[in-house]
CSV table of C-alpha atoms in Angstrom, one decimal:
chain,number,residue,atom,x,y,z
A,157,UNK,CA,23.5,-9.1,18.8
A,158,UNK,CA,20.7,-10.3,21.2
A,159,UNK,CA,17.0,-10.1,20.5
A,160,UNK,CA,16.5,-7.0,22.7
A,161,UNK,CA,19.2,-5.1,21.0
A,162,UNK,CA,17.8,-6.0,17.6
A,163,UNK,CA,14.4,-4.9,18.6
A,164,UNK,CA,15.8,-1.6,19.9
A,165,UNK,CA,17.6,-0.9,16.7
A,166,UNK,CA,14.6,-1.7,14.6
A,167,UNK,CA,12.4,0.8,16.5
A,168,UNK,CA,15.2,3.4,16.3
A,169,UNK,CA,15.5,3.0,12.5
A,170,UNK,CA,11.7,3.3,12.2
A,171,UNK,CA,11.6,6.4,14.2
A,172,UNK,CA,14.4,8.1,12.3
A,173,UNK,CA,12.7,7.1,9.0
A,174,UNK,CA,9.8,9.4,10.0
A,175,UNK,CA,12.1,12.5,10.0
A,176,UNK,CA,13.4,13.6,6.7
A,177,UNK,CA,16.6,15.1,8.2
A,178,UNK,CA,17.5,11.7,9.6
A,179,UNK,CA,17.0,9.7,6.5
A,180,UNK,CA,20.7,9.1,5.7
A,181,UNK,CA,21.3,7.9,9.2
A,182,UNK,CA,18.1,5.8,9.1
A,183,UNK,CA,19.3,4.1,5.9
A,184,UNK,CA,22.6,3.1,7.6
A,185,UNK,CA,20.7,1.9,10.6
A,186,UNK,CA,18.4,-0.2,8.5
A,187,UNK,CA,21.4,-1.9,7.0
A,188,UNK,CA,22.6,-2.8,10.5
A,189,UNK,CA,19.1,-4.1,11.4
A,190,UNK,CA,18.9,-6.2,8.3
A,191,UNK,CA,22.3,-7.7,8.9
A,192,UNK,CA,21.4,-8.5,12.5
A,193,UNK,CA,18.1,-10.2,11.7
A,194,UNK,CA,19.6,-12.0,8.7
A,195,UNK,CA,22.3,-13.4,11.0
A,196,UNK,CA,19.6,-14.4,13.5
A,197,UNK,CA,17.4,-16.0,10.8
A,198,UNK,CA,20.3,-17.9,9.3
A,199,UNK,CA,21.9,-19.0,12.5
A,200,UNK,CA,22.3,-22.6,13.7
A,201,UNK,CA,19.2,-24.5,14.5
A,202,UNK,CA,15.7,-23.8,13.2
A,203,UNK,CA,15.3,-20.1,12.7
A,204,UNK,CA,12.5,-18.4,14.7
A,205,UNK,CA,9.6,-17.1,12.7
A,206,UNK,CA,9.8,-13.7,14.5
A,207,UNK,CA,13.3,-13.1,13.2
A,208,UNK,CA,12.3,-13.9,9.7
A,209,UNK,CA,9.4,-11.6,9.9
A,210,UNK,CA,11.5,-8.8,11.3
A,211,UNK,CA,14.0,-9.3,8.6
A,212,UNK,CA,11.3,-9.0,5.9
A,213,UNK,CA,9.8,-6.0,7.7
A,214,UNK,CA,13.2,-4.3,7.8
A,215,UNK,CA,13.9,-5.0,4.1
A,216,UNK,CA,10.4,-3.6,3.2
A,217,UNK,CA,10.9,-0.5,5.3
A,218,UNK,CA,14.3,0.2,3.9
A,219,UNK,CA,12.9,-0.2,0.4
A,220,UNK,CA,10.2,2.4,1.2
A,221,UNK,CA,12.8,4.7,2.6
A,222,UNK,CA,15.0,4.5,-0.5
A,223,UNK,CA,12.1,5.1,-2.8
A,224,UNK,CA,11.0,8.2,-0.8
A,225,UNK,CA,14.6,9.4,-1.0
A,226,UNK,CA,14.7,9.3,-4.8
A,227,UNK,CA,16.4,5.8,-5.1
A,228,UNK,CA,13.4,3.8,-6.3
A,229,UNK,CA,15.4,1.6,-8.7
A,230,UNK,CA,17.7,0.6,-5.8
A,231,UNK,CA,14.7,0.0,-3.6
A,232,UNK,CA,13.3,-2.9,-5.8
A,233,UNK,CA,15.9,-5.4,-4.5
A,234,UNK,CA,15.1,-5.1,-0.7
A,235,UNK,CA,11.4,-4.8,-1.5
A,236,UNK,CA,11.5,-8.0,-3.6
A,237,UNK,CA,13.5,-9.9,-1.0
A,238,UNK,CA,10.9,-8.8,1.6
A,239,UNK,CA,8.1,-10.2,-0.5
A,240,UNK,CA,9.9,-13.6,-0.9
A,241,UNK,CA,10.4,-13.9,2.8
A,242,UNK,CA,6.8,-12.9,3.6
A,243,UNK,CA,5.7,-15.6,1.1
A,244,UNK,CA,7.6,-18.2,3.0
A,245,UNK,CA,6.4,-17.1,6.3
A,246,UNK,CA,2.8,-17.1,5.1
A,247,UNK,CA,3.1,-20.6,3.6
A,248,UNK,CA,4.5,-21.9,6.9
A,249,UNK,CA,1.8,-20.2,9.0
A,250,UNK,CA,-0.9,-21.5,6.6
A,251,UNK,CA,0.3,-25.0,7.0
A,252,UNK,CA,0.0,-24.8,10.7
A,253,UNK,CA,-3.2,-22.6,11.0
A,254,UNK,CA,-6.2,-23.5,9.0
A,255,UNK,CA,-8.5,-20.7,9.9
A,256,UNK,CA,-7.8,-17.6,7.8
A,257,UNK,CA,-9.2,-15.2,10.4
A,258,UNK,CA,-6.9,-16.5,13.1
A,259,UNK,CA,-4.5,-13.8,14.2
A,260,UNK,CA,-1.2,-15.4,13.1
A,261,UNK,CA,-2.6,-16.3,9.6
A,262,UNK,CA,-4.3,-12.9,9.3
A,263,UNK,CA,-1.1,-11.1,10.1
A,264,UNK,CA,1.1,-13.2,7.8
A,265,UNK,CA,-1.3,-12.8,4.8
A,266,UNK,CA,-1.8,-9.1,5.4
A,267,UNK,CA,1.9,-8.5,5.5
A,268,UNK,CA,2.4,-10.4,2.3
A,269,UNK,CA,-0.3,-8.4,0.4
A,270,UNK,CA,1.0,-5.1,1.9
A,271,UNK,CA,4.6,-5.9,0.8
A,272,UNK,CA,3.4,-6.6,-2.8
A,273,UNK,CA,1.4,-3.3,-2.8
A,274,UNK,CA,4.4,-1.4,-1.5
A,275,UNK,CA,6.7,-3.0,-4.1
A,276,UNK,CA,4.3,-2.2,-6.8
A,277,UNK,CA,4.3,1.5,-5.9
A,278,UNK,CA,8.1,1.5,-5.7
A,279,UNK,CA,8.1,0.0,-9.2
A,280,UNK,CA,5.9,2.9,-10.4
A,281,UNK,CA,8.2,5.4,-8.8
A,282,UNK,CA,11.1,3.7,-10.6
A,283,UNK,CA,9.3,4.2,-14.0
A,284,UNK,CA,7.9,0.7,-14.3
A,285,UNK,CA,4.1,1.1,-14.6
A,286,UNK,CA,3.6,-2.4,-16.1
A,287,UNK,CA,5.5,-4.0,-13.2
A,288,UNK,CA,3.3,-2.0,-10.9
A,289,UNK,CA,0.1,-3.4,-12.4
A,290,UNK,CA,1.5,-6.9,-12.4
A,291,UNK,CA,2.4,-6.8,-8.7
A,292,UNK,CA,-0.9,-5.3,-7.7
A,293,UNK,CA,-2.7,-8.0,-9.6
A,294,UNK,CA,-0.6,-10.5,-7.8
A,295,UNK,CA,-1.4,-8.9,-4.4
A,296,UNK,CA,-5.1,-9.3,-5.1
A,297,UNK,CA,-4.8,-12.8,-6.4
A,298,UNK,CA,-2.7,-13.9,-3.4
A,299,UNK,CA,-5.3,-12.6,-1.0
A,300,UNK,CA,-8.3,-14.1,-2.8
A,301,UNK,CA,-6.6,-17.5,-3.2
A,302,UNK,CA,-6.1,-17.6,0.6
A,303,UNK,CA,-9.5,-16.3,1.7
A,304,UNK,CA,-11.9,-17.0,-1.1
A,305,UNK,CA,-13.9,-13.8,-0.7
A,306,UNK,CA,-12.6,-10.7,1.1
A,307,UNK,CA,-15.4,-10.6,3.7
A,308,UNK,CA,-14.2,-14.0,4.9
A,309,UNK,CA,-10.8,-12.6,5.8
A,310,UNK,CA,-9.5,-11.3,9.0
A,311,UNK,CA,-9.4,-7.5,9.7
A,312,UNK,CA,-5.8,-7.0,8.8
A,313,UNK,CA,-6.1,-8.9,5.5
A,314,UNK,CA,-9.3,-7.0,4.6
A,315,UNK,CA,-7.5,-3.7,5.2
A,316,UNK,CA,-4.5,-4.9,3.0
A,317,UNK,CA,-6.9,-6.0,0.3
A,318,UNK,CA,-8.7,-2.7,0.4
A,319,UNK,CA,-5.3,-1.0,-0.2
A,320,UNK,CA,-4.5,-3.5,-3.0
A,321,UNK,CA,-7.8,-2.8,-4.8
A,322,UNK,CA,-7.4,1.0,-4.3
A,323,UNK,CA,-3.9,1.0,-5.8
A,324,UNK,CA,-5.0,-1.3,-8.6
A,325,UNK,CA,-7.8,1.1,-9.5
A,326,UNK,CA,-5.3,4.0,-9.4
A,327,UNK,CA,-2.9,2.1,-11.6
A,328,UNK,CA,-5.5,1.1,-14.2
A,329,UNK,CA,-6.9,4.7,-14.3
A,330,UNK,CA,-3.4,6.0,-14.8
A,331,UNK,CA,-2.9,3.6,-17.8
A,332,UNK,CA,-6.2,4.7,-19.3
A,333,UNK,CA,-5.2,8.4,-18.9
A,334,UNK,CA,-1.8,8.0,-20.4
A,335,UNK,CA,-2.5,5.2,-23.0
A,336,UNK,CA,-6.2,5.2,-23.7
A,337,UNK,CA,-7.1,2.1,-25.8
A,338,UNK,CA,-10.6,1.0,-25.0
A,339,UNK,CA,-13.3,1.4,-22.3
A,340,UNK,CA,-12.3,-2.0,-20.8
A,341,UNK,CA,-9.4,-0.5,-18.8
A,342,UNK,CA,-11.6,2.2,-17.4
A,343,UNK,CA,-14.3,-0.3,-16.4
A,344,UNK,CA,-11.7,-2.5,-14.7
A,345,UNK,CA,-10.5,0.5,-12.8
A,346,UNK,CA,-14.0,1.3,-11.7
A,347,UNK,CA,-14.6,-2.3,-10.6
A,348,UNK,CA,-11.4,-2.3,-8.5
A,349,UNK,CA,-12.4,1.0,-6.9
A,350,UNK,CA,-15.8,-0.4,-6.1
A,351,UNK,CA,-14.2,-3.4,-4.4
A,352,UNK,CA,-11.9,-1.1,-2.4
A,353,UNK,CA,-14.9,1.0,-1.4
A,354,UNK,CA,-16.8,-2.0,-0.1
A,355,UNK,CA,-13.8,-3.2,2.0
A,356,UNK,CA,-12.9,0.2,3.3
A,357,UNK,CA,-16.5,1.1,4.2
A,358,UNK,CA,-16.7,-1.9,6.4
A,359,UNK,CA,-13.5,-0.9,8.2
A,360,UNK,CA,-14.4,2.7,8.8
A,361,UNK,CA,-13.6,3.7,12.4
A,362,UNK,CA,-13.9,7.3,13.7
A,363,UNK,CA,-11.3,6.5,16.3
A,364,UNK,CA,-8.8,5.7,13.5
A,365,UNK,CA,-8.5,8.8,11.3
A,366,UNK,CA,-6.4,6.9,8.8
A,367,UNK,CA,-9.4,4.8,7.9
A,368,UNK,CA,-11.4,8.0,7.1
A,369,UNK,CA,-8.6,9.3,4.9
A,370,UNK,CA,-8.2,6.0,3.1
A,371,UNK,CA,-12.0,6.0,2.5
A,372,UNK,CA,-12.0,9.5,1.2
A,373,UNK,CA,-9.1,8.7,-1.2
A,374,UNK,CA,-11.0,5.7,-2.6
A,375,UNK,CA,-14.2,7.7,-3.0
A,376,UNK,CA,-12.1,10.2,-5.1
A,377,UNK,CA,-10.7,7.6,-7.4
A,378,UNK,CA,-14.0,5.8,-7.7
A,379,UNK,CA,-15.8,9.1,-8.5
A,380,UNK,CA,-13.3,9.9,-11.2
A,381,UNK,CA,-13.8,6.4,-12.8
A,382,UNK,CA,-17.6,6.7,-12.7
A,383,UNK,CA,-17.5,10.3,-14.1
A,384,UNK,CA,-15.3,9.2,-17.0
A,385,UNK,CA,-17.6,6.2,-17.8
A,386,UNK,CA,-20.6,8.5,-17.8
A,387,UNK,CA,-22.2,7.2,-14.6
A,388,UNK,CA,-22.9,10.7,-13.4
A,389,UNK,CA,-25.4,9.9,-10.7
A,390,UNK,CA,-23.2,7.4,-8.8
A,391,UNK,CA,-20.2,9.6,-9.3
A,392,UNK,CA,-22.0,12.4,-7.6
A,393,UNK,CA,-22.9,10.2,-4.6
A,394,UNK,CA,-19.2,9.2,-4.2
A,395,UNK,CA,-18.1,12.8,-4.5
A,396,UNK,CA,-20.6,13.9,-1.8
A,397,UNK,CA,-19.4,11.0,0.5
A,398,UNK,CA,-15.8,11.9,0.0
A,399,UNK,CA,-16.3,15.6,0.6
A,400,UNK,CA,-18.0,14.8,3.8
A,401,UNK,CA,-15.0,12.9,5.1
A,402,UNK,CA,-12.6,15.6,3.8
A,403,UNK,CA,-14.5,18.2,5.9
A,404,UNK,CA,-14.1,16.0,9.0
A,405,UNK,CA,-10.4,15.5,8.4
A,406,UNK,CA,-9.4,19.1,7.5
A,407,UNK,CA,-5.8,19.6,6.6
A,408,UNK,CA,-5.0,15.8,6.9
A,409,UNK,CA,-7.0,15.2,3.7
A,410,UNK,CA,-4.9,17.0,1.1
A,411,UNK,CA,-4.5,14.1,-1.2
A,412,UNK,CA,-8.1,12.8,-1.1
A,413,UNK,CA,-9.3,16.4,-1.6
A,414,UNK,CA,-7.2,16.7,-4.7
A,415,UNK,CA,-8.7,13.6,-6.3
A,416,UNK,CA,-12.2,14.7,-5.3
A,417,UNK,CA,-11.6,18.1,-6.9
A,418,UNK,CA,-10.6,16.4,-10.2
A,419,UNK,CA,-13.8,14.3,-10.0
A,420,UNK,CA,-15.9,17.4,-9.4
A,421,UNK,CA,-14.3,19.1,-12.5
A,422,UNK,CA,-15.1,16.0,-14.6
A,423,UNK,CA,-18.7,16.1,-13.5
A,424,UNK,CA,-18.9,19.8,-14.5
A,425,UNK,CA,-17.5,19.3,-18.0
A,426,UNK,CA,-18.9,18.1,-21.3
A,427,UNK,CA,-15.7,16.3,-22.2
A,428,UNK,CA,-13.2,14.3,-20.1
A,429,UNK,CA,-9.4,14.4,-20.3
A,430,UNK,CA,-7.6,11.5,-21.8
A,431,UNK,CA,-4.0,12.7,-22.2
A,432,UNK,CA,-1.1,12.3,-19.8
A,433,UNK,CA,-1.1,15.9,-18.8
A,434,UNK,CA,-4.7,15.6,-17.4
A,435,UNK,CA,-3.8,13.0,-14.8
A,436,UNK,CA,-0.1,12.2,-14.4
A,437,UNK,CA,0.4,14.8,-11.6
A,438,UNK,CA,-2.2,12.9,-9.4
A,439,UNK,CA,-0.5,9.6,-9.4
A,440,UNK,CA,2.6,10.2,-7.3
A,441,UNK,CA,3.2,7.4,-4.8
A,442,UNK,CA,2.9,8.3,-1.2
A,443,UNK,CA,3.5,6.1,1.9
A,444,UNK,CA,0.3,5.2,3.6
């Protein structure tokens, strides 16, 4: 199969993955895409970086599709293989390109961090919350090891790290709600949410509604953490900022609005929920 045909099949599989009725056919098509790029990447001579990247992208997207289709345990294998390939691609790019903000390095690092975040959420859907937290910690560590401090990273990497910190905050908050042991876990969740806020605030773009929705979602998680730690004043500020974005987004902000409603309820109560029933329904994974 030639490069143009591989590219055409990849785009077709991605399009079918967006339509629930076409998911079975999309899965079969992703298998063809994976086989085609695997053959290209393992062919004679030095494999092209683009083919390896496309193989990893196809594996990652098939894993996401399987998880969304109720096959999360099965999705761990392609997601894990995608991470391994993205790691090799990033290492190769880093050896050639010293500047972390250069486009090839920024792309390679962002894709690695994103693949780790996606695999973490697949693990959670598969009933592996500890694996989720481990993978999210690894996503943050990989990003920080490469760039030193998030503001020094390229735009794609900063966005990926914003997602990693957001999901880490969500995972730590979920652990606290389902297995409260000490205040340390809640403080760690609040710290991760604060870092996600900082990164996502710097990336806000009215021309990109997704950036507004992501910011509103993080405000909701951060407000919940602050409310539960008793920092009512800052929680109220986050709540107001989040609600302002939800108004702008309208119906596109259903999930952020749900988190913000829970934060508002916490701010209006004397006590806070600590049992699994209080929070488990709010931690379903969704594709970004």
